[in-house]
Every structure is written in structure tokens, then in C-alpha cells.
Amino acid sequence: MAVEPVVYGASERPPRGDYARAQADYTCAQDWASYTAQDHDTYHRLYQRQSAQLPGLASQAFIDALPLLGAKERIPRFEEVNERLYRATRWELVAVPGLIPEVPFFQLLANRKFPVTDWIRKPEEFDYIVEPDVFHDLFGHVPLLFNPVFADYVQRYGEGGLKAARLGACEMLSRLYWYTIEFGLIRESGGLRAYGAGILSSAGELPYAVRSPEPQRLPLDLARTMRTRYKIDTFQQTYFVIDSFQQLFDLTAEDFAPLYEQLRELPEFAASAGIAA
């Protein structure tokens, strides 16, 4: 085996994906020819369901960029998406067999390479899957990489992740990723909208995150976000809201090292902790 598989959270289930195909940086060939007709059908049905929900719930920047993924009737070839993506923002997709460790992940992002899991969920997992698959990664993450400001933010996050790894602060920084790139909300002229991939690729969480009265929605604050734990197996109980992608980029311009030191001395917040906590 070229590299060790990565287990999601505390799961005891063996990780999915063929890690024997991976190189030292965890990337591998997409092997598009191995997808079955059922795989392509699953992708098509997922795409149809999610794209139908987007109006009024997803960021307009995401909706505008979604067609750049290409044909929705089949799983896209990464090299075809890369032709358009590299021209737009100098990013490119690379295939990975599944979850990868933090440092290789940060290294890829810092070099404007986005890791996309190359396998797709089974039909019985249509409504929910624990690990991210090719649909989550492509549909949820890639459209906004066509947005120059958001694309620069993701690269800056990767660079910050490499530094956080040296400082022993990956857990704090991972919360920023979770509450922005995965589960972020943005205010637009039409109201609250989703831009996080975990929301945009979920049939249930998309309307819940934007419209349900149940979760709390707080303005994005670096210290509060990095102190807030999160759930991986339920809808989020807290969402953080930005006013623009430029605001998100500007917030992460500072050196986080002093902030990490400050936060080490402060208690964490539960995922459901109220605004006055």
C-alpha cells in the first residue's frame, strides 16, 4: 500500500477507496472508465435533485458557476473541468481515493489543487453518506472555485493550514473550514443563502440551514468560530454568516498565531451553545 488510509472521525468502519493507487501526496488517477452506468445514473439523479433546490437557497455565485461543471448526465472527467477551471482561477482538480491527512490536504490547497474523491456512493446511500464522495466534492465545492475571491480564500486557508500544523492548531483551524467552506451562509440581496459545500450537496440541510427557525445563525467571528465544536452526523445547530466573499478573504489576512495562543486558554463552545455563551 502506497499510503495509509484515513478514517473519518471515530468511525470503526474501514475507509472506502483504493489507497493502493495513491501516490505519496495521496493523489491518483481518476480512472473514469471504471464508473458503471449505475454510477453515472446516481450522479445524474443527485445532480437533478440538488440543482432543483438551489433557487432562493444557494448563493447566486454558486448557481451561476454550476454549469461550468459540464454535463450533468454523467460524472465529469476531471481533466475536462480543469480546462475551464484553470483558465478561470488557476485552480485544478486532482483525484484522491478518499479522505486524506491534514498536511497533504493543506499542501494541495496551498498549491491551488483541490482533492476530489473519485468514487461515488451506492444507491442505498442516496440520501445520506458519511464520507464525502465525488458528488459532494464536485457539486458542492468546485463551482465556487470559479469565483476568484473565494478561490483565493481556499488557497490562503491551505497556506494557513500548513502553519497551523506546525503550531499544533489544526483543530482550531479545521473549525473555520467546517463553518465556512463546508457549512457557511452568506447574506445576499435576496436574503440568506448557502455557500458551504456540505449544505449545497445535502437535500435536507439546504432548506434547513437557510429557512428553519431551529438553528442559530451568528455573524462570522474568527475567535468564536475556532472555539465552536461541530457535529458530523446531524444537521448543524449553529451556522456562521458572512456578508461577502471579500469579507471572508479579508478576515483571514491576519497572522493567526497570536489568536491560537489566546484561544488555548479559553473554553470551547458546544455546537449548540447560544450567542450569549
Backbone as numpy.savetxt, mean C-alpha at the origin, in Angstrom:
# Nx Ny Nz CAx CAy CAz Cx Cy Cz
16.91 -22.75 -1.56 16.07 -21.55 -1.56 16.95 -20.31 -1.56
16.70 -19.39 -2.47 17.55 -18.21 -2.61 17.40 -17.27 -1.42
16.18 -17.07 -0.96 15.93 -16.17 0.16 14.90 -16.80 1.08
14.84 -16.31 2.30 13.88 -16.85 3.26 12.50 -16.22 3.05
11.44 -17.04 3.12 10.08 -16.47 3.02 9.79 -15.55 4.20
8.80 -14.70 4.02 8.40 -13.77 5.06 6.99 -14.12 5.50
6.78 -14.18 6.81 5.46 -14.50 7.37 4.76 -13.20 7.74
3.47 -13.13 7.46 2.68 -11.93 7.73 2.26 -11.91 9.20
2.70 -10.89 9.92 2.32 -10.74 11.33 2.71 -11.95 12.15
1.78 -12.44 12.95 2.04 -13.58 13.81 1.45 -14.86 13.24
1.16 -14.85 11.96 0.53 -16.01 11.34 1.44 -17.24 11.38
0.82 -18.41 11.61 1.57 -19.67 11.58 1.38 -20.38 10.25
0.56 -19.82 9.36 0.36 -20.41 8.05 1.58 -20.17 7.18
2.05 -21.19 6.47 3.22 -21.01 5.61 2.96 -19.89 4.60
3.94 -19.04 4.36 3.74 -17.95 3.40 3.53 -18.49 2.00
2.71 -17.80 1.25 2.45 -18.19 -0.13 3.52 -17.59 -1.04
3.70 -18.18 -2.18 4.67 -17.67 -3.13 5.91 -18.54 -3.20
6.50 -18.59 -4.37 7.67 -19.43 -4.60 8.94 -18.60 -4.42
9.47 -18.61 -3.20 10.65 -17.80 -2.89 11.93 -18.38 -3.51
11.86 -19.60 -3.99 13.03 -20.18 -4.64 13.35 -19.46 -5.94
12.36 -18.75 -6.49 12.58 -18.01 -7.74 13.22 -16.65 -7.50
13.26 -16.21 -6.24 13.67 -14.84 -5.94 15.19 -14.67 -5.95
15.61 -13.50 -6.37 17.01 -13.12 -6.30 17.30 -12.58 -4.89
18.54 -12.16 -4.67 18.94 -11.69 -3.35 18.12 -10.49 -2.88
17.65 -9.67 -3.83 16.84 -8.51 -3.45 15.35 -8.83 -3.40
15.00 -10.12 -3.49 13.63 -10.63 -3.42 12.83 -10.41 -4.70
13.40 -9.85 -5.72 12.67 -9.70 -6.98 12.77 -10.98 -7.80
11.82 -11.16 -8.71 11.80 -12.34 -9.57 11.10 -11.99 -10.87
11.09 -12.92 -11.80 10.35 -12.71 -13.04 8.85 -12.86 -12.77
8.02 -12.12 -13.48 6.58 -12.23 -13.28 6.05 -13.59 -13.71
6.61 -14.20 -14.71 6.14 -15.48 -15.25 4.66 -15.37 -15.63
4.36 -14.40 -16.49 2.98 -14.12 -16.87 2.31 -15.33 -17.52
3.09 -16.14 -18.23 2.52 -17.30 -18.93 1.94 -18.34 -17.98
2.31 -18.30 -16.71 1.82 -19.31 -15.76 0.41 -19.00 -15.25
-0.10 -17.79 -15.49 -1.45 -17.47 -15.04 -2.47 -18.29 -15.83
-3.44 -18.82 -15.14 -4.49 -19.61 -15.78 -5.65 -18.72 -16.21
-6.56 -19.29 -16.98 -7.76 -18.55 -17.36 -8.55 -18.14 -16.13
-8.56 -19.01 -15.11 -9.25 -18.69 -13.86 -8.57 -17.51 -13.16
-7.25 -17.46 -13.18 -6.54 -16.34 -12.58 -6.94 -15.02 -13.24
-6.95 -15.01 -14.56 -7.33 -13.79 -15.27 -8.78 -13.42 -15.01
-9.64 -14.42 -14.91 -11.05 -14.15 -14.62 -11.22 -13.56 -13.22
-10.47 -14.08 -12.26 -10.53 -13.53 -10.90 -10.11 -12.07 -10.89
-9.03 -11.76 -11.58 -8.56 -10.37 -11.66 -9.63 -9.48 -12.30
-10.21 -9.96 -13.40 -11.22 -9.18 -14.12 -12.43 -8.90 -13.22
-12.91 -9.92 -12.52 -14.08 -9.73 -11.66 -13.76 -8.81 -10.48
-12.58 -8.91 -9.92 -12.17 -8.00 -8.85 -12.09 -6.57 -9.36
-11.51 -6.40 -10.54 -11.38 -5.07 -11.13 -12.76 -4.45 -11.38
-13.67 -5.24 -11.94 -15.01 -4.73 -12.21 -15.72 -4.30 -10.94
-15.62 -5.14 -9.90 -16.31 -4.81 -8.64 -15.75 -3.55 -8.02
-14.43 -3.44 -7.94 -13.84 -2.29 -7.28 -14.00 -1.01 -8.09
-13.79 -1.07 -9.39 -13.88 0.15 -10.20 -15.30 0.72 -10.18
-16.30 -0.15 -10.05 -17.69 0.33 -9.99 -17.97 1.12 -8.72
-17.19 0.89 -7.66 -17.41 1.58 -6.39 -16.69 2.92 -6.28
-15.76 3.18 -7.17 -14.86 4.32 -6.99 -15.51 5.70 -7.00
-16.47 5.99 -7.90 -17.03 7.35 -7.94 -17.61 7.78 -6.59
-17.19 8.93 -6.13 -17.67 9.46 -4.86 -16.98 8.91 -3.64
-16.10 7.91 -3.83 -15.40 7.32 -2.69 -13.88 7.38 -2.82
-13.36 7.33 -4.04 -11.92 7.33 -4.27 -11.42 8.70 -4.71
-10.17 8.97 -4.41 -9.53 10.21 -4.85 -9.64 10.33 -6.37
-9.90 11.53 -6.85 -10.02 11.73 -8.29 -8.70 11.44 -9.00
-7.58 11.70 -8.32 -6.28 11.40 -8.92 -6.15 9.90 -9.18
-6.68 9.09 -8.28 -6.65 7.64 -8.46 -7.55 7.23 -9.62
-8.77 7.75 -9.65 -9.72 7.41 -10.71 -9.15 7.78 -12.08
-8.53 8.95 -12.17 -7.99 9.41 -13.45 -6.84 8.52 -13.93
-6.06 7.99 -13.00 -4.87 7.20 -13.37 -5.17 5.72 -13.58
-6.30 5.23 -13.08 -6.58 3.80 -13.14 -6.49 3.21 -14.55
-7.00 3.88 -15.59 -6.91 3.29 -16.93 -5.47 3.03 -17.39
-4.50 3.67 -16.76 -3.11 3.49 -17.16 -2.57 2.11 -16.79
-3.33 1.35 -15.99 -2.94 -0.03 -15.73 -3.06 -0.89 -16.98
-3.90 -0.48 -17.90 -4.08 -1.25 -19.13 -5.33 -2.10 -19.08
-5.34 -3.15 -19.88 -6.53 -4.00 -20.02 -6.98 -4.54 -18.67
-8.28 -4.43 -18.40 -8.81 -4.92 -17.14 -9.29 -6.36 -17.23
-9.33 -6.92 -18.44 -9.84 -8.28 -18.63 -8.82 -9.34 -18.24
-7.59 -8.93 -18.00 -6.54 -9.90 -17.66 -5.53 -9.25 -16.72
-4.74 -10.07 -16.08 -3.66 -9.55 -15.24 -2.64 -8.87 -16.15
-2.32 -7.62 -15.90 -1.38 -6.92 -16.79 0.03 -7.51 -16.73
0.72 -7.38 -17.85 2.16 -7.67 -17.85 2.87 -6.46 -17.26
3.74 -6.71 -16.29 4.39 -5.60 -15.61 5.19 -4.73 -16.57
5.84 -5.37 -17.56 6.66 -4.58 -18.48 5.82 -3.63 -19.32
4.56 -3.99 -19.57 3.69 -3.09 -20.33 3.30 -1.88 -19.47
2.99 -2.12 -18.20 2.68 -1.00 -17.30 3.91 -0.12 -17.15
5.08 -0.73 -17.07 6.31 0.03 -16.86 6.61 1.00 -18.00
6.21 0.65 -19.22 6.43 1.57 -20.34 5.75 2.90 -20.08
4.54 2.85 -19.52 3.80 4.08 -19.25 4.26 4.72 -17.93
4.50 3.90 -16.92 4.84 4.41 -15.60 6.20 5.10 -15.60
7.17 4.50 -16.25 8.50 5.11 -16.24 8.49 6.46 -16.96
7.74 6.55 -18.04 7.64 7.83 -18.74 7.00 8.90 -17.86
6.05 8.49 -17.02 5.29 9.44 -16.20 6.08 9.92 -14.98
6.68 9.00 -14.24 7.30 9.37 -12.96 8.64 8.70 -12.69
9.18 7.98 -13.68 10.46 7.28 -13.52 10.38 6.14 -12.50
9.18 5.65 -12.22 9.01 4.46 -11.39 8.88 3.24 -12.29
9.13 2.06 -11.72 8.87 0.81 -12.43 8.43 -0.26 -11.43
7.68 -1.23 -11.94 7.22 -2.34 -11.12 8.23 -3.48 -11.20
8.41 -4.17 -10.08 9.22 -5.38 -10.06 8.41 -6.47 -9.38
8.48 -7.68 -9.89 7.73 -8.79 -9.31 8.46 -9.33 -8.09
7.69 -9.73 -7.08 8.21 -10.42 -5.90 7.30 -11.61 -5.62
7.82 -12.63 -4.93 7.00 -13.83 -4.69 5.99 -13.68 -3.57
6.03 -12.57 -2.85 5.14 -12.36 -1.72 5.72 -11.27 -0.83
5.41 -11.34 0.43 5.93 -10.36 1.38 7.45 -10.43 1.43
8.09 -9.28 1.58 9.55 -9.23 1.66 9.96 -8.47 2.91
11.18 -8.69 3.41 11.62 -8.00 4.63 11.69 -6.49 4.45
11.76 -5.79 5.58 11.70 -4.34 5.56 12.83 -3.70 4.76
14.07 -4.09 5.02 15.19 -3.40 4.38 15.18 -3.58 2.86
15.00 -4.80 2.32 14.88 -4.90 0.86 13.69 -4.12 0.31
12.60 -4.07 1.06 11.43 -3.30 0.65 11.78 -1.81 0.56
12.40 -1.29 1.62 12.79 0.13 1.62 13.76 0.43 0.48
14.70 -0.49 0.25 15.71 -0.28 -0.79 15.06 -0.17 -2.16
14.08 -1.02 -2.43 13.39 -0.95 -3.71 12.65 0.38 -3.86
11.92 0.79 -2.82 11.18 2.05 -2.90 12.14 3.23 -3.10
13.25 3.22 -2.38 14.21 4.31 -2.49 14.77 4.43 -3.90
14.76 3.33 -4.64 15.25 3.31 -6.01 14.12 3.36 -7.04
12.94 3.79 -6.57 11.76 3.95 -7.42 11.38 2.65 -8.13
11.43 1.57 -7.38 10.99 0.26 -7.85 9.91 -0.23 -6.89
8.70 -0.46 -7.41 7.62 -0.88 -6.52 7.42 -2.39 -6.61
7.55 -3.11 -5.47 7.40 -4.56 -5.48 5.93 -4.97 -5.57
5.62 -5.81 -6.56 4.26 -6.28 -6.78 4.25 -7.81 -6.67
3.47 -8.33 -5.74 3.30 -9.77 -5.62 2.76 -10.32 -6.94
3.34 -11.44 -7.41 2.93 -11.89 -8.74 1.84 -12.96 -8.75
1.42 -13.48 -7.59 0.34 -14.46 -7.59 -0.99 -13.79 -7.23
-2.08 -14.46 -7.61 -3.41 -13.92 -7.33 -4.19 -14.87 -6.44
-5.09 -14.31 -5.66 -5.90 -15.08 -4.71 -6.72 -16.16 -5.41
-7.14 -17.13 -4.63 -8.01 -18.19 -5.14 -9.46 -17.70 -5.14
-10.32 -18.29 -5.97 -11.70 -17.83 -6.04 -12.40 -17.80 -4.67
-12.09 -18.76 -3.80 -12.73 -18.77 -2.49 -12.24 -17.64 -1.58
-11.19 -16.94 -1.99 -10.69 -15.78 -1.24 -11.11 -14.47 -1.90
-12.09 -14.54 -2.75 -12.48 -13.37 -3.55 -12.78 -12.16 -2.68
-13.47 -12.35 -1.58 -13.89 -11.22 -0.75 -12.85 -10.77 0.26
-11.95 -11.66 0.65 -10.95 -11.28 1.66 -9.72 -12.15 1.55
-8.57 -11.53 1.61 -7.31 -12.26 1.61 -6.38 -11.60 2.62
-5.66 -12.40 3.38 -4.79 -11.86 4.43 -3.56 -11.19 3.83
-2.87 -11.89 2.95 -1.66 -11.35 2.36 -1.99 -10.57 1.09
-1.26 -9.51 0.79 -1.51 -8.80 -0.47 -1.15 -9.63 -1.67
-2.01 -9.60 -2.70 -1.76 -10.35 -3.93 -1.58 -9.37 -5.09
-1.52 -9.90 -6.31 -1.26 -9.04 -7.45 -2.40 -8.03 -7.67
-3.63 -8.40 -7.33 -4.71 -7.43 -7.50 -4.56 -6.28 -6.52
-4.33 -6.59 -5.26 -4.15 -5.52 -4.27 -3.01 -4.60 -4.68
-1.89 -5.17 -5.04 -0.71 -4.35 -5.33 -0.89 -3.52 -6.60
-1.43 -4.13 -7.65 -1.60 -3.40 -8.90 -2.73 -2.38 -8.83
-3.91 -2.86 -8.51 -5.08 -1.98 -8.50 -4.98 -0.94 -7.39
-4.55 -1.37 -6.21 -4.54 -0.47 -5.06 -3.41 0.54 -5.06
-2.20 0.09 -5.41 -1.02 0.95 -5.26 -0.57 1.67 -6.53
-0.62 1.00 -7.65 0.10 1.51 -8.81 -0.50 2.77 -9.44
-1.83 2.94 -9.53 -2.34 4.15 -10.18 -1.76 5.45 -9.62
-1.63 5.55 -8.31 -1.13 6.81 -7.75 0.37 6.99 -7.94
1.08 5.93 -8.35 2.49 6.11 -8.69 2.64 6.90 -9.99
1.54 7.10 -10.72 1.56 7.97 -11.88 1.44 9.44 -11.48
1.11 9.72 -10.22 1.01 11.08 -9.71 2.40 11.52 -9.24
2.99 12.56 -9.82 4.38 12.91 -9.49 4.63 13.20 -8.01
3.72 13.90 -7.36 3.95 14.24 -5.96 3.84 13.00 -5.07
2.82 12.19 -5.31 2.67 10.99 -4.51 3.82 10.03 -4.78
4.25 9.92 -6.03 5.36 9.04 -6.37 6.63 9.47 -5.63
6.85 10.78 -5.54 8.03 11.27 -4.81 7.91 10.98 -3.32
6.69 11.04 -2.79 6.49 10.70 -1.38 6.87 9.25 -1.10
6.47 8.34 -1.97 6.77 6.93 -1.76 8.28 6.69 -1.81
8.97 7.36 -2.73 10.42 7.23 -2.75 11.03 7.78 -1.47
10.56 8.92 -1.02 11.08 9.52 0.22 10.81 8.59 1.39
9.67 7.92 1.38 9.38 6.97 2.46 10.42 5.85 2.45
10.76 5.34 1.27 11.76 4.29 1.19 13.10 4.74 1.73
13.50 5.95 1.38 14.76 6.48 1.89 14.71 6.62 3.41
13.57 7.09 3.91 13.41 7.21 5.36 13.39 5.86 6.05
12.86 4.84 5.35 12.84 3.50 5.93 14.22 2.94 6.14
15.12 3.18 5.20 16.50 2.72 5.35 17.15 3.36 6.58
16.86 4.63 6.78 17.40 5.32 7.96 16.74 4.80 9.23
15.43 4.58 9.18 14.73 4.06 10.37 15.26 2.70 10.76
15.64 1.88 9.77 16.19 0.55 10.07 17.50 0.68 10.84
18.30 1.67 10.48 19.56 1.89 11.20 19.32 2.40 12.61
18.21 3.12 12.80 17.90 3.72 14.10 16.99 2.85 14.96
16.61 1.68 14.47 15.71 0.82 15.22 14.32 1.40 15.36
13.85 2.10 14.33 12.56 2.79 14.41 11.58 2.32 13.34
11.78 1.12 12.82 10.92 0.64 11.73 9.45 0.53 12.14
9.19 0.13 13.37 7.80 -0.02 13.80 7.07 1.31 13.75
7.71 2.37 14.20 7.08 3.68 14.16 6.84 4.13 12.73
7.83 3.94 11.87 7.68 4.38 10.49 6.67 3.52 9.74
6.57 2.24 10.11 5.61 1.37 9.43 4.19 1.85 9.66
3.94 2.50 10.76 2.60 3.02 11.03 2.26 4.18 10.09
3.27 4.96 9.74 3.04 6.02 8.78 2.65 5.43 7.42
3.33 4.38 7.00 2.99 3.70 5.75 1.55 3.17 5.81
1.24 2.53 6.92 -0.09 1.93 7.08 -1.19 2.97 6.98
-1.01 4.09 7.67 -2.07 5.09 7.75 -2.05 6.10 6.61
-1.08 6.00 5.70 -1.09 6.87 4.52 -1.19 6.02 3.25
-0.14 5.33 2.87 -0.09 4.59 1.62 -1.11 3.45 1.59
-1.36 2.83 2.73 -2.33 1.73 2.76 -3.74 2.17 3.12
-3.89 3.04 4.11 -5.24 3.37 4.60 -5.46 4.87 4.77
-4.89 5.66 3.86 -5.04 7.11 3.95 -6.32 7.63 3.33
-6.82 8.73 3.89 -7.95 9.48 3.36 -7.50 10.89 3.01
-8.15 11.49 2.02 -7.79 12.84 1.57 -9.06 13.66 1.40
-8.96 14.96 1.73 -10.08 15.86 1.50 -9.94 16.47 0.10
-10.98 16.33 -0.70 -11.02 16.92 -2.02 -12.25 17.81 -2.13
-12.42 18.47 -3.25 -13.53 19.40 -3.40 -14.88 18.71 -3.22
-14.93 17.42 -3.54 -16.18 16.69 -3.39 -16.39 16.11 -2.00
-15.42 16.29 -1.11 -15.53 15.75 0.24 -14.41 14.77 0.54
-14.65 13.91 1.50 -13.66 12.93 1.92 -13.55 11.82 0.88
-12.30 11.44 0.55 -12.07 10.39 -0.43 -10.90 9.50 0.04
-10.85 8.29 -0.47 -9.79 7.35 -0.12 -8.67 7.40 -1.14
-7.42 7.29 -0.64 -6.28 7.13 -1.54 -5.40 5.96 -1.13
-5.65 5.37 0.02 -4.86 4.24 0.49 -5.22 2.95 -0.23
-4.21 2.17 -0.59 -4.42 0.95 -1.37 -5.25 -0.09 -0.65
-5.08 -0.20 0.67 -5.85 -1.17 1.43 -7.33 -0.87 1.41
-7.68 0.40 1.31 -9.09 0.79 1.21 -9.59 0.59 -0.22
-8.81 1.08 -1.18 -9.25 1.08 -2.57 -9.41 -0.31 -3.15
-8.70 -1.29 -2.60 -8.80 -2.66 -3.12 -9.76 -3.52 -2.32
-10.48 -2.92 -1.36 -11.40 -3.67 -0.51 -12.84 -3.25 -0.77
-13.69 -4.21 -1.14 -15.09 -3.90 -1.42 -15.82 -3.41 -0.19
-15.47 -3.94 0.98 -16.17 -3.55 2.19 -15.62 -2.30 2.84
-14.30 -2.16 2.83 -13.71 -1.04 3.57 -13.81 0.29 2.84
-13.94 0.26 1.52 -14.03 1.53 0.78 -15.23 2.36 1.21
-16.45 1.85 1.18 -17.58 2.68 1.66 -17.51 2.92 3.17
-17.01 1.94 3.91 -16.90 2.10 5.37 -15.96 3.24 5.72
-14.79 3.27 5.12 -13.78 4.26 5.47 -14.24 5.68 5.18
-14.99 5.85 4.08 -15.37 7.19 3.65 -16.68 7.66 4.27
-17.63 6.73 4.46 -18.98 7.16 4.82 -19.49 6.69 6.18
-18.94 5.63 6.72 -19.49 5.11 7.97 -19.25 6.07 9.13
-20.23 6.20 10.03 -20.04 7.04 11.21 -19.21 6.36 12.30
-18.87 5.09 12.10 -18.21 4.34 13.17 -16.75 4.72 13.42
-15.88 4.75 12.40 -14.47 5.04 12.68 -14.25 6.51 12.97
-13.15 6.83 13.65 -12.77 8.22 13.82 -11.80 8.60 12.71
-11.84 9.85 12.32 -10.98 10.36 11.25 -10.27 11.59 11.79
-8.95 11.49 11.87 -8.13 12.54 12.46 -7.24 13.18 11.42
-6.93 14.47 11.59 -5.95 15.09 10.69 -4.60 14.39 10.85
-3.90 14.18 9.75 -2.62 13.49 9.83 -1.63 14.31 10.64
-1.11 13.71 11.68 -0.09 14.29 12.53 0.99 13.22 12.70
2.23 13.55 12.42 3.28 12.54 12.41 3.41 11.83 13.74
3.46 12.58 14.83 3.65 11.96 16.14 2.48 11.06 16.49
1.27 11.55 16.29 0.10 10.74 16.63 0.04 9.48 15.75
0.33 9.63 14.48 0.27 8.49 13.58 1.29 7.43 13.97
2.51 7.84 14.28 3.57 6.88 14.61 3.37 6.23 15.98
2.48 6.79 16.78 2.19 6.19 18.09 0.95 5.30 18.06
0.24 5.27 16.93 -1.04 4.56 16.87 -0.89 3.17 16.27
-1.22 2.16 17.04 -1.18 0.79 16.54 -2.31 0.60 15.52
-2.24 -0.51 14.79 -3.25 -0.75 13.77 -3.65 -2.22 13.74
-4.78 -2.48 13.12 -5.31 -3.83 12.98 -5.04 -4.34 11.57
-4.68 -5.62 11.44 -4.45 -6.17 10.10 -5.59 -7.07 9.65
-6.52 -7.38 10.55 -7.56 -8.36 10.21 -8.99 -7.83 10.37
-9.14 -6.52 10.54 -10.47 -5.91 10.62 -10.42 -4.56 9.90
-11.59 -3.96 9.68 -11.61 -2.59 9.18 -10.91 -1.71 10.21
-10.30 -0.64 9.74 -9.60 0.26 10.65 -10.59 1.01 11.54
-10.15 1.28 12.75 -10.98 2.06 13.68 -10.60 3.53 13.68
-9.42 3.82 13.13 -8.94 5.19 13.01 -8.35 5.39 11.62
-8.68 6.52 11.00 -8.08 6.92 9.73 -7.49 8.31 9.90
-6.41 8.57 9.19 -5.79 9.89 9.21 -5.99 10.56 7.86
-6.31 11.85 7.90 -6.76 12.59 6.72 -5.75 13.67 6.34
-5.45 13.75 5.04 -4.61 14.82 4.52 -5.45 15.74 3.66
-4.92 16.93 3.39 -5.62 17.89 2.53 -5.11 17.84 1.10
-3.91 17.32 0.89 -3.35 17.21 -0.45 -2.14 16.29 -0.40
-1.74 15.79 -1.55 -0.52 14.98 -1.60 0.71 15.85 -1.35
0.64 17.12 -1.71 1.77 18.01 -1.42 1.95 18.16 0.09
0.84 18.25 0.82 0.93 18.32 2.28 1.61 17.07 2.83
1.25 15.92 2.29 1.85 14.66 2.73 3.36 14.67 2.46
3.74 15.10 1.27 5.16 15.16 0.91 5.91 16.13 1.83
5.33 17.30 2.07 5.99 18.31 2.89 6.14 17.87 4.34
5.15 17.13 4.85 5.22 16.66 6.24 6.40 15.73 6.48
6.81 15.03 5.44 7.88 14.05 5.61 9.23 14.58 5.14
9.35 15.89 5.01 10.63 16.48 4.59 11.63 16.55 5.73
11.13 16.55 6.95 12.02 16.73 8.11 12.79 15.46 8.44
13.83 15.64 9.24 14.61 14.52 9.76 13.82 13.90 10.90
13.46 12.63 10.78 12.63 11.99 11.79 13.42 11.54 13.02
14.74 11.57 12.98 15.54 11.03 14.10 15.17 11.65 15.44
15.07 12.98 15.57 14.67 13.56 16.87 13.26 13.13 17.28
12.37 13.00 16.29 11.00 12.58 16.60 10.98 11.15 17.14
11.77 10.26 16.53 11.84 8.88 17.02 12.27 8.86 18.48
13.29 9.66 18.81 13.79 9.68 20.19 12.72 10.19 21.14
11.97 11.18 20.73 10.90 11.72 21.57 9.80 10.67 21.78
9.43 9.98 20.71 8.32 9.03 20.79 8.66 7.78 21.59
9.94 7.44 21.67 10.33 6.27 22.46 9.95 6.43 23.93
9.83 7.66 24.38 9.51 7.94 25.79 8.01 8.08 26.03
7.21 7.98 24.98 5.77 8.20 25.11 5.01 6.91 24.90
3.84 6.77 25.53 3.03 5.55 25.35 2.43 5.49 23.95
2.08 4.29 23.53 1.43 4.10 22.25 -0.08 4.28 22.42
-0.75 4.51 21.30 -2.21 4.58 21.29 -2.77 3.28 20.72
-3.86 2.81 21.29 -4.57 1.69 20.67 -5.18 2.13 19.36
-5.49 1.19 18.50 -6.06 1.53 17.19 -7.37 2.27 17.33
-8.06 2.09 18.45 -9.36 2.72 18.65 -9.31 3.90 19.60
-8.10 4.34 19.99 -7.98 5.43 20.97 -8.60 6.71 20.44
-9.37 7.39 21.28 -10.06 8.61 20.88 -9.13 9.78 20.71
-9.66 10.85 20.14 -8.85 12.02 19.81 -8.29 12.71 21.05
-8.96 12.55 22.17 -8.49 13.21 23.39 -7.45 12.37 24.12
-7.17 11.16 23.62 -6.24 10.28 24.32 -4.83 10.84 24.35
